[in-house]
PDB file of C-alpha atoms in Angstrom:
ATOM      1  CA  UNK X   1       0.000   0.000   0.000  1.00  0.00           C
ATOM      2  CA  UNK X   2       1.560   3.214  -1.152  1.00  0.00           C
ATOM      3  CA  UNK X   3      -1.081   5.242   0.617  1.00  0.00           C
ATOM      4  CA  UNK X   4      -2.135   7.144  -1.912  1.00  0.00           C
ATOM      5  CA  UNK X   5      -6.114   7.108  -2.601  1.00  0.00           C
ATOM      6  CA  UNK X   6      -7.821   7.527  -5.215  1.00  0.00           C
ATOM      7  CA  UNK X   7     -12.079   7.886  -5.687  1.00  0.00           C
ATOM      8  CA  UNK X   8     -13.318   6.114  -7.037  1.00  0.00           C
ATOM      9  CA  UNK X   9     -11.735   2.985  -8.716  1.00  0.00           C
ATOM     10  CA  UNK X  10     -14.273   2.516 -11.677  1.00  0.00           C
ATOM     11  CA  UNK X  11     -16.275   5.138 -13.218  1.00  0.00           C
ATOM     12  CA  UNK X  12     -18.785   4.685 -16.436  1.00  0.00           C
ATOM     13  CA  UNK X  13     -20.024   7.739 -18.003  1.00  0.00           C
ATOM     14  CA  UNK X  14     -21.320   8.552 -21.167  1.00  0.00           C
ATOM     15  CA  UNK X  15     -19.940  10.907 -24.127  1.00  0.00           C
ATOM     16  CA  UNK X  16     -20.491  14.948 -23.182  1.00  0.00           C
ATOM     17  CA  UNK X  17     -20.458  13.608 -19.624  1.00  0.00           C
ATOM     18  CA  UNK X  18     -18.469  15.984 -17.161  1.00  0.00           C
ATOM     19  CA  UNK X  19     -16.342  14.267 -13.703  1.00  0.00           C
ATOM     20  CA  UNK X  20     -13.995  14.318 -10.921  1.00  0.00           C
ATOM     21  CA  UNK X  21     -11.741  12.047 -10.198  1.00  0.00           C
ATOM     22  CA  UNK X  22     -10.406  12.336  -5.971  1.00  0.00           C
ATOM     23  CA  UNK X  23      -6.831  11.832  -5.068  1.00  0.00           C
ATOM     24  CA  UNK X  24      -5.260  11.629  -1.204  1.00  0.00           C
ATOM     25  CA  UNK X  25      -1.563  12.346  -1.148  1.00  0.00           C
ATOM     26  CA  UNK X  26       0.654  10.581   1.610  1.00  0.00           C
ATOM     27  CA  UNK X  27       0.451  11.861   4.730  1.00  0.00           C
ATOM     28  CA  UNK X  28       2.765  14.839   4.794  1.00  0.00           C
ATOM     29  CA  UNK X  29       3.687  15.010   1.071  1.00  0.00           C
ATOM     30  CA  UNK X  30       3.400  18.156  -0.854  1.00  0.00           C
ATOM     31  CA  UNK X  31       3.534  17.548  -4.235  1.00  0.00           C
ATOM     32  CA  UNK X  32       0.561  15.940  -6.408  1.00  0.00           C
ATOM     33  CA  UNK X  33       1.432  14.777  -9.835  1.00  0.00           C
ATOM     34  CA  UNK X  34      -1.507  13.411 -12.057  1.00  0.00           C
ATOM     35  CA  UNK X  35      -0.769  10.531 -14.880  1.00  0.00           C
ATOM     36  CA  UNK X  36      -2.991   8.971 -17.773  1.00  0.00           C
ATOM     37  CA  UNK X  37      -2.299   5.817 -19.073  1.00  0.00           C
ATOM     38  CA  UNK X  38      -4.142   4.000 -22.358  1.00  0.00           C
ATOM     39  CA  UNK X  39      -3.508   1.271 -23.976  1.00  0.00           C
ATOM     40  CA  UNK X  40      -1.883   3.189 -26.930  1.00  0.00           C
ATOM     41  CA  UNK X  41      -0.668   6.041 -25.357  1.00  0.00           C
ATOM     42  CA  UNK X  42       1.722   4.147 -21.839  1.00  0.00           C
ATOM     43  CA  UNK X  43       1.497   6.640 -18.936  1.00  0.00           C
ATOM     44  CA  UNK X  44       1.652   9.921 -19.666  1.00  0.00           C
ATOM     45  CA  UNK X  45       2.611  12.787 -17.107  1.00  0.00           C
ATOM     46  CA  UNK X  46      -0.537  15.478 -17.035  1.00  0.00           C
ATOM     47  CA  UNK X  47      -0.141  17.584 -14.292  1.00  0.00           C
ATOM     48  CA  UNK X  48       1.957  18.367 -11.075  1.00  0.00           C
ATOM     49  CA  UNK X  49       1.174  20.590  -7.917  1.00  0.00           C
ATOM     50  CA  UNK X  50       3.114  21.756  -5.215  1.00  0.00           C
ATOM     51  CA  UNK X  51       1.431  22.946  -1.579  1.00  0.00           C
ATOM     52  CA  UNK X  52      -1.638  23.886  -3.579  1.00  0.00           C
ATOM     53  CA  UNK X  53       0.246  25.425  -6.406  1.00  0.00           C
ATOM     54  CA  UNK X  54       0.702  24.273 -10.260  1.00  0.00           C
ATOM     55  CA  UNK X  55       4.233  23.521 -10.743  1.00  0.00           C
ATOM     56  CA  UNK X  56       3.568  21.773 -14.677  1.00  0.00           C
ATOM     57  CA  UNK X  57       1.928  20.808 -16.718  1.00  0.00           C
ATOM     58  CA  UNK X  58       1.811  18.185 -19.125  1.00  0.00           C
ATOM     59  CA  UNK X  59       0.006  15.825 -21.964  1.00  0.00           C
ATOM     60  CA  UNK X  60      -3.368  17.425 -20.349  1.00  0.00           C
ATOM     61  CA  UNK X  61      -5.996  18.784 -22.746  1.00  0.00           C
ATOM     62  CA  UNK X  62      -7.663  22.130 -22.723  1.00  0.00           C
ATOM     63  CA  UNK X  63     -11.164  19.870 -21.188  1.00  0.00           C
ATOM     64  CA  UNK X  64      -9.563  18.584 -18.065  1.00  0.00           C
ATOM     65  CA  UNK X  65      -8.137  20.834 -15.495  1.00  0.00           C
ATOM     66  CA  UNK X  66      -7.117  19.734 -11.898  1.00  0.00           C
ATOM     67  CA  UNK X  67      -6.187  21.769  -8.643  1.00  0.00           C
ATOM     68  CA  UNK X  68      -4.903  20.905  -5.092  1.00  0.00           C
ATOM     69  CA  UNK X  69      -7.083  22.214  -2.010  1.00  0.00           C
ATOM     70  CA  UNK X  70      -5.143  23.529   1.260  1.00  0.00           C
ATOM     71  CA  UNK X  71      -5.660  20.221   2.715  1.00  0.00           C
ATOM     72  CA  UNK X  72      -3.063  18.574   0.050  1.00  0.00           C
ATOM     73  CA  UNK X  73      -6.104  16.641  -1.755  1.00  0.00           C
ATOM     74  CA  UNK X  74      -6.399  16.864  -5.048  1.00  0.00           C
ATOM     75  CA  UNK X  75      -8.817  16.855  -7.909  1.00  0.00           C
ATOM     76  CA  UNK X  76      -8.994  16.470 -11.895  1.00  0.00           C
ATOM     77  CA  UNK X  77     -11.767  17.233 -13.576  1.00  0.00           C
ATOM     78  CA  UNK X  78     -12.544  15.600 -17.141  1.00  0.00           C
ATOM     79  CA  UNK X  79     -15.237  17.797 -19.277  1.00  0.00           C
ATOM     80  CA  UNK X  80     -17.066  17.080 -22.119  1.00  0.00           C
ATOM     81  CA  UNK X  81     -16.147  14.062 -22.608  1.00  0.00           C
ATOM     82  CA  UNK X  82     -14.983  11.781 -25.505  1.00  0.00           C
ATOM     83  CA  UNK X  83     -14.372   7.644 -25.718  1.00  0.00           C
ATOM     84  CA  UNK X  84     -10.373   8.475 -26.458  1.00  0.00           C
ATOM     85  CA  UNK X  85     -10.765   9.708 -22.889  1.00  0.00           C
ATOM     86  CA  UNK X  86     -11.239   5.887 -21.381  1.00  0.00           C
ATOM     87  CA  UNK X  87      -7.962   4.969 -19.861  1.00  0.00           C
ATOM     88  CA  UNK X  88      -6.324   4.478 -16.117  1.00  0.00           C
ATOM     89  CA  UNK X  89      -5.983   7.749 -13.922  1.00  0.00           C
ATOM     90  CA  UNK X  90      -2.907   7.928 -11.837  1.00  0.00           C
ATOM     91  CA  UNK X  91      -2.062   9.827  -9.156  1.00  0.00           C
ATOM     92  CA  UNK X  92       1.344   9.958  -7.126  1.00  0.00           C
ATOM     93  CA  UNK X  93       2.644  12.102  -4.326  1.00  0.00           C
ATOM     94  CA  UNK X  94       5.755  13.024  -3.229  1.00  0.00           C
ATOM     95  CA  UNK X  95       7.055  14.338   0.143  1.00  0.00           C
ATOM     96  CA  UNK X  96       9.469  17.015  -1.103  1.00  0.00           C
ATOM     97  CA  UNK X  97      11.325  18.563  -4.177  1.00  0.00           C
ATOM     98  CA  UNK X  98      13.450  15.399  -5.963  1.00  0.00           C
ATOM     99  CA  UNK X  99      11.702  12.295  -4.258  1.00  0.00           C
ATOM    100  CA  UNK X 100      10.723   9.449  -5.350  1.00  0.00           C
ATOM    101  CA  UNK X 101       7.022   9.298  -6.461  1.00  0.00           C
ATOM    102  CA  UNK X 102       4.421   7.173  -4.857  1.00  0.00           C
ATOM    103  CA  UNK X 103       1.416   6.380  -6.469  1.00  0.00           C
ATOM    104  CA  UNK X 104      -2.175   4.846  -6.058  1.00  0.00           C
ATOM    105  CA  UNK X 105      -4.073   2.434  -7.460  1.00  0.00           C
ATOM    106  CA  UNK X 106      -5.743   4.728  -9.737  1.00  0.00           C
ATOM    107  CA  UNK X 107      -9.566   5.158 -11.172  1.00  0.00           C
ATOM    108  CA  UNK X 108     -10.789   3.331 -14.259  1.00  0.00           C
ATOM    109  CA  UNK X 109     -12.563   5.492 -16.523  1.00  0.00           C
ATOM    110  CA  UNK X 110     -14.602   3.848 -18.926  1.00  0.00           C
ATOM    111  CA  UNK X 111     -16.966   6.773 -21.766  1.00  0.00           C
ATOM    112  CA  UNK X 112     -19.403   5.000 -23.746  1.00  0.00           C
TER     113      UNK X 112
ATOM    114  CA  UNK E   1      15.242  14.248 -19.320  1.00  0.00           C
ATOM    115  CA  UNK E   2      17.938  11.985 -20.803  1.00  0.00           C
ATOM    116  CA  UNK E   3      16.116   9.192 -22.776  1.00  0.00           C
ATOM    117  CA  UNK E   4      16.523   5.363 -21.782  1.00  0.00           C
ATOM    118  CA  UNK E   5      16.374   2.308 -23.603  1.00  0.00           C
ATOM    119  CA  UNK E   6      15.307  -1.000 -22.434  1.00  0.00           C
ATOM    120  CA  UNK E   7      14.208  -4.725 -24.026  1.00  0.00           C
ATOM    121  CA  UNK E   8      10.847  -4.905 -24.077  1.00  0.00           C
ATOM    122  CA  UNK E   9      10.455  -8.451 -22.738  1.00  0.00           C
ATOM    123  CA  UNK E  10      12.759 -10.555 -20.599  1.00  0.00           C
ATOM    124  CA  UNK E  11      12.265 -14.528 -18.911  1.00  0.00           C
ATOM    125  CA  UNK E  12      13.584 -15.276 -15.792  1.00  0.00           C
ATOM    126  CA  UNK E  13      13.110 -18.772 -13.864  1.00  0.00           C
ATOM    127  CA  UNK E  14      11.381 -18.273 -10.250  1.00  0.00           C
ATOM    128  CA  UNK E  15      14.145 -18.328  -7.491  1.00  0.00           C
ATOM    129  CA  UNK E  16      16.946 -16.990  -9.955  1.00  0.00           C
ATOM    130  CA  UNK E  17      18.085 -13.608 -10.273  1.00  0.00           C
ATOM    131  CA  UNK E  18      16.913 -11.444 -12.220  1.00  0.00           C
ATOM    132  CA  UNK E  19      18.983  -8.824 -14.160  1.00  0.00           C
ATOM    133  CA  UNK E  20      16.994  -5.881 -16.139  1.00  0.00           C
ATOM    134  CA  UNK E  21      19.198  -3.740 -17.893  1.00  0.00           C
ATOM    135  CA  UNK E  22      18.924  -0.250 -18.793  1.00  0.00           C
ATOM    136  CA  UNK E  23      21.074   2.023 -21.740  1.00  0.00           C
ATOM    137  CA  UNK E  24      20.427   5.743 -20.242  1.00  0.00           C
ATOM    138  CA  UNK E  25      24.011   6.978 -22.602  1.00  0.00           C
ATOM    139  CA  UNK E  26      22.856  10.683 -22.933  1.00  0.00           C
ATOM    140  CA  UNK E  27      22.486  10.846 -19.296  1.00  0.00           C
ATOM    141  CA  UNK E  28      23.945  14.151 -17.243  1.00  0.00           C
ATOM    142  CA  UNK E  29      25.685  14.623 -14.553  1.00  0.00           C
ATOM    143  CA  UNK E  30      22.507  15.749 -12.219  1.00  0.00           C
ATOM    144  CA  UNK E  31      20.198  13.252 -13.461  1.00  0.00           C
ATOM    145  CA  UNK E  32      19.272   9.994 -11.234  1.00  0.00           C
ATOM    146  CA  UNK E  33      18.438   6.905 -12.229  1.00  0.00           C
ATOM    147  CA  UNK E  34      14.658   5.462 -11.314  1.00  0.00           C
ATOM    148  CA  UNK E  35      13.178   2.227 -11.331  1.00  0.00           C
ATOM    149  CA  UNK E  36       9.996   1.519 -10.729  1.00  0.00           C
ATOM    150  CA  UNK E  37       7.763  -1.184 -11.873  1.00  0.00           C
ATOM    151  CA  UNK E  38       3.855  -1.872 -12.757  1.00  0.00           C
ATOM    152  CA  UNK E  39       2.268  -5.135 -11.969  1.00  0.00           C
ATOM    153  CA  UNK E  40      -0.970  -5.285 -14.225  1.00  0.00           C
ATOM    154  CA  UNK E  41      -2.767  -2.363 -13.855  1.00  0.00           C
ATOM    155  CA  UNK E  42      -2.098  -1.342 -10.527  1.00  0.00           C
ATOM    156  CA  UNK E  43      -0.370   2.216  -9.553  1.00  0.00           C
ATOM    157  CA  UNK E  44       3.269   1.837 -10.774  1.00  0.00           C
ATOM    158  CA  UNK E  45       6.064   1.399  -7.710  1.00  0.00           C
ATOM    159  CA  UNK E  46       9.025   2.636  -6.747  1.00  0.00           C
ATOM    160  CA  UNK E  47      11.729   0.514  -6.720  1.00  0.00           C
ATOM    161  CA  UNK E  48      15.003   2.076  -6.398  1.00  0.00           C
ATOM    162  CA  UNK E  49      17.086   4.775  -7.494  1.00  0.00           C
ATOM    163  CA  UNK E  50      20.824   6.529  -7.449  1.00  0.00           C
ATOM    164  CA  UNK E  51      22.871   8.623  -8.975  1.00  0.00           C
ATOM    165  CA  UNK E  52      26.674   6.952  -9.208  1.00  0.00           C
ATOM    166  CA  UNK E  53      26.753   4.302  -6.525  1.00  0.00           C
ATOM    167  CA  UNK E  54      25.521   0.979  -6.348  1.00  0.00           C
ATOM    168  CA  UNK E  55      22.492   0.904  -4.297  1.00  0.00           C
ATOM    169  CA  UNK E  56      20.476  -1.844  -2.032  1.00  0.00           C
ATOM    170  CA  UNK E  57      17.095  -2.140  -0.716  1.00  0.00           C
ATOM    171  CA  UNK E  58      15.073  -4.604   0.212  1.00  0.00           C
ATOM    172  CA  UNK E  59      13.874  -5.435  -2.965  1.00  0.00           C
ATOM    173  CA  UNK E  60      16.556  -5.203  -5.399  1.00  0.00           C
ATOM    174  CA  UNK E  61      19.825  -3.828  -6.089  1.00  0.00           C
ATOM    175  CA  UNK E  62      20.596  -1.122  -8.528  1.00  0.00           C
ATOM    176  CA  UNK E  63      24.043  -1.264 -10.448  1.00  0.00           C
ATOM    177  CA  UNK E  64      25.526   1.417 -12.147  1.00  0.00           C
ATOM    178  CA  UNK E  65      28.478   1.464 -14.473  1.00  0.00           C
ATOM    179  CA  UNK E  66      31.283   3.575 -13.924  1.00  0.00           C
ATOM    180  CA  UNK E  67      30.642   5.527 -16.966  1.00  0.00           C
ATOM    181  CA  UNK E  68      26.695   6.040 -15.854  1.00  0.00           C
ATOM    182  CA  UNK E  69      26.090   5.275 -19.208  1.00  0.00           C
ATOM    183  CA  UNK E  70      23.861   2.090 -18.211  1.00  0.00           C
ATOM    184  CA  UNK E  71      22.631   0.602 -15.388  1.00  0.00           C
ATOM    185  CA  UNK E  72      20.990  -3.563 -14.285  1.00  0.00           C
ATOM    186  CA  UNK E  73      18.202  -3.507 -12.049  1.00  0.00           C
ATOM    187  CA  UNK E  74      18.731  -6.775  -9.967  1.00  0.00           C
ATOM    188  CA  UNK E  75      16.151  -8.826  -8.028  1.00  0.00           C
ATOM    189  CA  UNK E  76      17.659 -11.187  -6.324  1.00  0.00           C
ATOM    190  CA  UNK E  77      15.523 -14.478  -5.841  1.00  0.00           C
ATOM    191  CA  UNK E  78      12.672 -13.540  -7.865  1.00  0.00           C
ATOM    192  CA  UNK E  79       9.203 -14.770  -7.739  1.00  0.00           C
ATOM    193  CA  UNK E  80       5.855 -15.501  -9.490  1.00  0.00           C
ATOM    194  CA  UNK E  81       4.577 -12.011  -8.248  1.00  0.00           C
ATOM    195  CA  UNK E  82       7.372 -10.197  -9.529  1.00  0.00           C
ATOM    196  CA  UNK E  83       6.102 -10.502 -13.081  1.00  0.00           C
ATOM    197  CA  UNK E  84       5.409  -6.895 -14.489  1.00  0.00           C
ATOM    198  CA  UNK E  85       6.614  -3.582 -16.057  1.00  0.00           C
ATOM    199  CA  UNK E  86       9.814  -2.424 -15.164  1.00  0.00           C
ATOM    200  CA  UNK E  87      10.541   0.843 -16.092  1.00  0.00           C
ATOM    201  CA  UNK E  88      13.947   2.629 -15.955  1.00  0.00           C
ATOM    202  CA  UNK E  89      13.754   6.559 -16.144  1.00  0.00           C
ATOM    203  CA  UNK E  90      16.490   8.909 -15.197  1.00  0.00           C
ATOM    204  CA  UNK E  91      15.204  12.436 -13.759  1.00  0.00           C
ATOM    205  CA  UNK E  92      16.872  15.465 -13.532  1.00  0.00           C
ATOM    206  CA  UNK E  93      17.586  17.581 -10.699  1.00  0.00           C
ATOM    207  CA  UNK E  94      15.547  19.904 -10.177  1.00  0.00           C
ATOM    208  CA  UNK E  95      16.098  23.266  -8.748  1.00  0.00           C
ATOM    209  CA  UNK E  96      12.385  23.891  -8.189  1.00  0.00           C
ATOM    210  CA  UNK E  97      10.177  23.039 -11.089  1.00  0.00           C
ATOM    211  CA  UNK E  98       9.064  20.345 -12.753  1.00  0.00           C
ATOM    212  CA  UNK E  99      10.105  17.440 -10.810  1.00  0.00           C
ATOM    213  CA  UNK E 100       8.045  14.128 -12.243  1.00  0.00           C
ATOM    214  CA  UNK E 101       8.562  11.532 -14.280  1.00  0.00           C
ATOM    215  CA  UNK E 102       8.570  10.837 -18.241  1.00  0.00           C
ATOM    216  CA  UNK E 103       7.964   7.098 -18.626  1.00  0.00           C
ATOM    217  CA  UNK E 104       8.854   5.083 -21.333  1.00  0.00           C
ATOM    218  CA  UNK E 105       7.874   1.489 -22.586  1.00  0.00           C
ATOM    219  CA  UNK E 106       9.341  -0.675 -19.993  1.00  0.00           C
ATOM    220  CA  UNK E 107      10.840  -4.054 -20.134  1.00  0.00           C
ATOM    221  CA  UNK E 108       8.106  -6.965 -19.645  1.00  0.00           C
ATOM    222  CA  UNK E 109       9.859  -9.476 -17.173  1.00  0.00           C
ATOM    223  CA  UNK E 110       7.733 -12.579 -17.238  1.00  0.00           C
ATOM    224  CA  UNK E 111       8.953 -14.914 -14.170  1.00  0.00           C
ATOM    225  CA  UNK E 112       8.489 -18.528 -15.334  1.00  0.00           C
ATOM    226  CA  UNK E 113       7.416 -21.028 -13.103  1.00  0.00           C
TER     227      UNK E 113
END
């Protein structure tokens, strides 16, 4: 257990659909960093934040946007959604600048 | 981030070692070298990392040649649940940006029974 949580594990939605996917850091760890991975595509980096604050950004489009609340949790929302959007949803934390990533388990989105 | 190469699939008998290797030959000076691996769809984990010296945990041992130029990612008596992903990724440094990580394909080690 890397403890790291994400909300929820599986999620079905429909095309246009709009959600939020939930991510706990580590107790103590700073940074969030958000990560897609499809069967095409391997994991790709999205997003990081740092003590609430965007530090960079990746891979994400212009529909999804994320943000980190003063209690460390963080959230990414997907928006009008498409079926190229099904994949795994990743997110890792890390306690300081420089160390190593931990991640969760992830949530399954599935858009049909 | 310097880029890595690895072979994408590897067999290794249960209770042997095994030995992943990594080519990371563009790699700089302040840029580490990360392992981490990804049993079937779970949340990839860390492994081990380093910069010039060998390193040890309690899963596996990280060599690195002198040259930094590669590296072998051993696990020492491996077992059935050790088949996954392995990724090797070197990381830069960083001063206070962008600090994550750029994965690549991976080497798929397949433990046999």
């Amino acid at each position: 257990d890397s403890g790291v949580t994400q909300t929820p594990k599986h999620l079905i939605t429909a095309t246009g659909q709009r959600v939020t996917l939930r991510c706990s850091p580590r107790s103590g760890d700073l940074s969030v960093y958000w990560y897609q991975q499809s069967l095409d595509q391997g994991l790709q980096f999205l997003i990081q934040y740092y003590n609430g604050e965007e530090r960079a950004k990746g891979n994400i489009l212009e529909r999804f946007s994320a943000q980190q609340f003063p209690d460390l949790h963080s959230e990414l929302n997907l928006s009008s959604l498409e079926l190229g959007d099904s994949a795994l949803y990743f997110c890792a934390s890390s306690a300081r600048q420089n160390s190593p990533l931990h991640f969760g388990n992830g949530t399954r989105l599935t858009v049909t | 981030d310097a880029k890595t190469t690895q072979p994408p699939s590897m067999d290794c008998a249960e209770g042997r070692a095994a030995n992943l290797p990594c080519n990371h030959s563009t790699i700089s000076g302040n840029e580490y070298v990360y392992w981490y691996r990804q049993i079937h769809s779970q949340g990839p984990q860390y492994i081990i990392h380093g910069l010039k010296n060998n390193e040890t945990n309690e899963m596996a041992s990280l060599i690195i040649t002198e040259d930094r130029k590669s590296s072998t990612l051993i696990l020492p008596h491996a077992t059935l649940r050790d088949t996954a992903v392995y990724y090797c990724i070197v990381r830069a440094y960083s001063g206070g940006g962008a600090d994550g990580l750029t994965f690549g394909k991976g080497t798929h080690l397949i433990i046999q029974p």
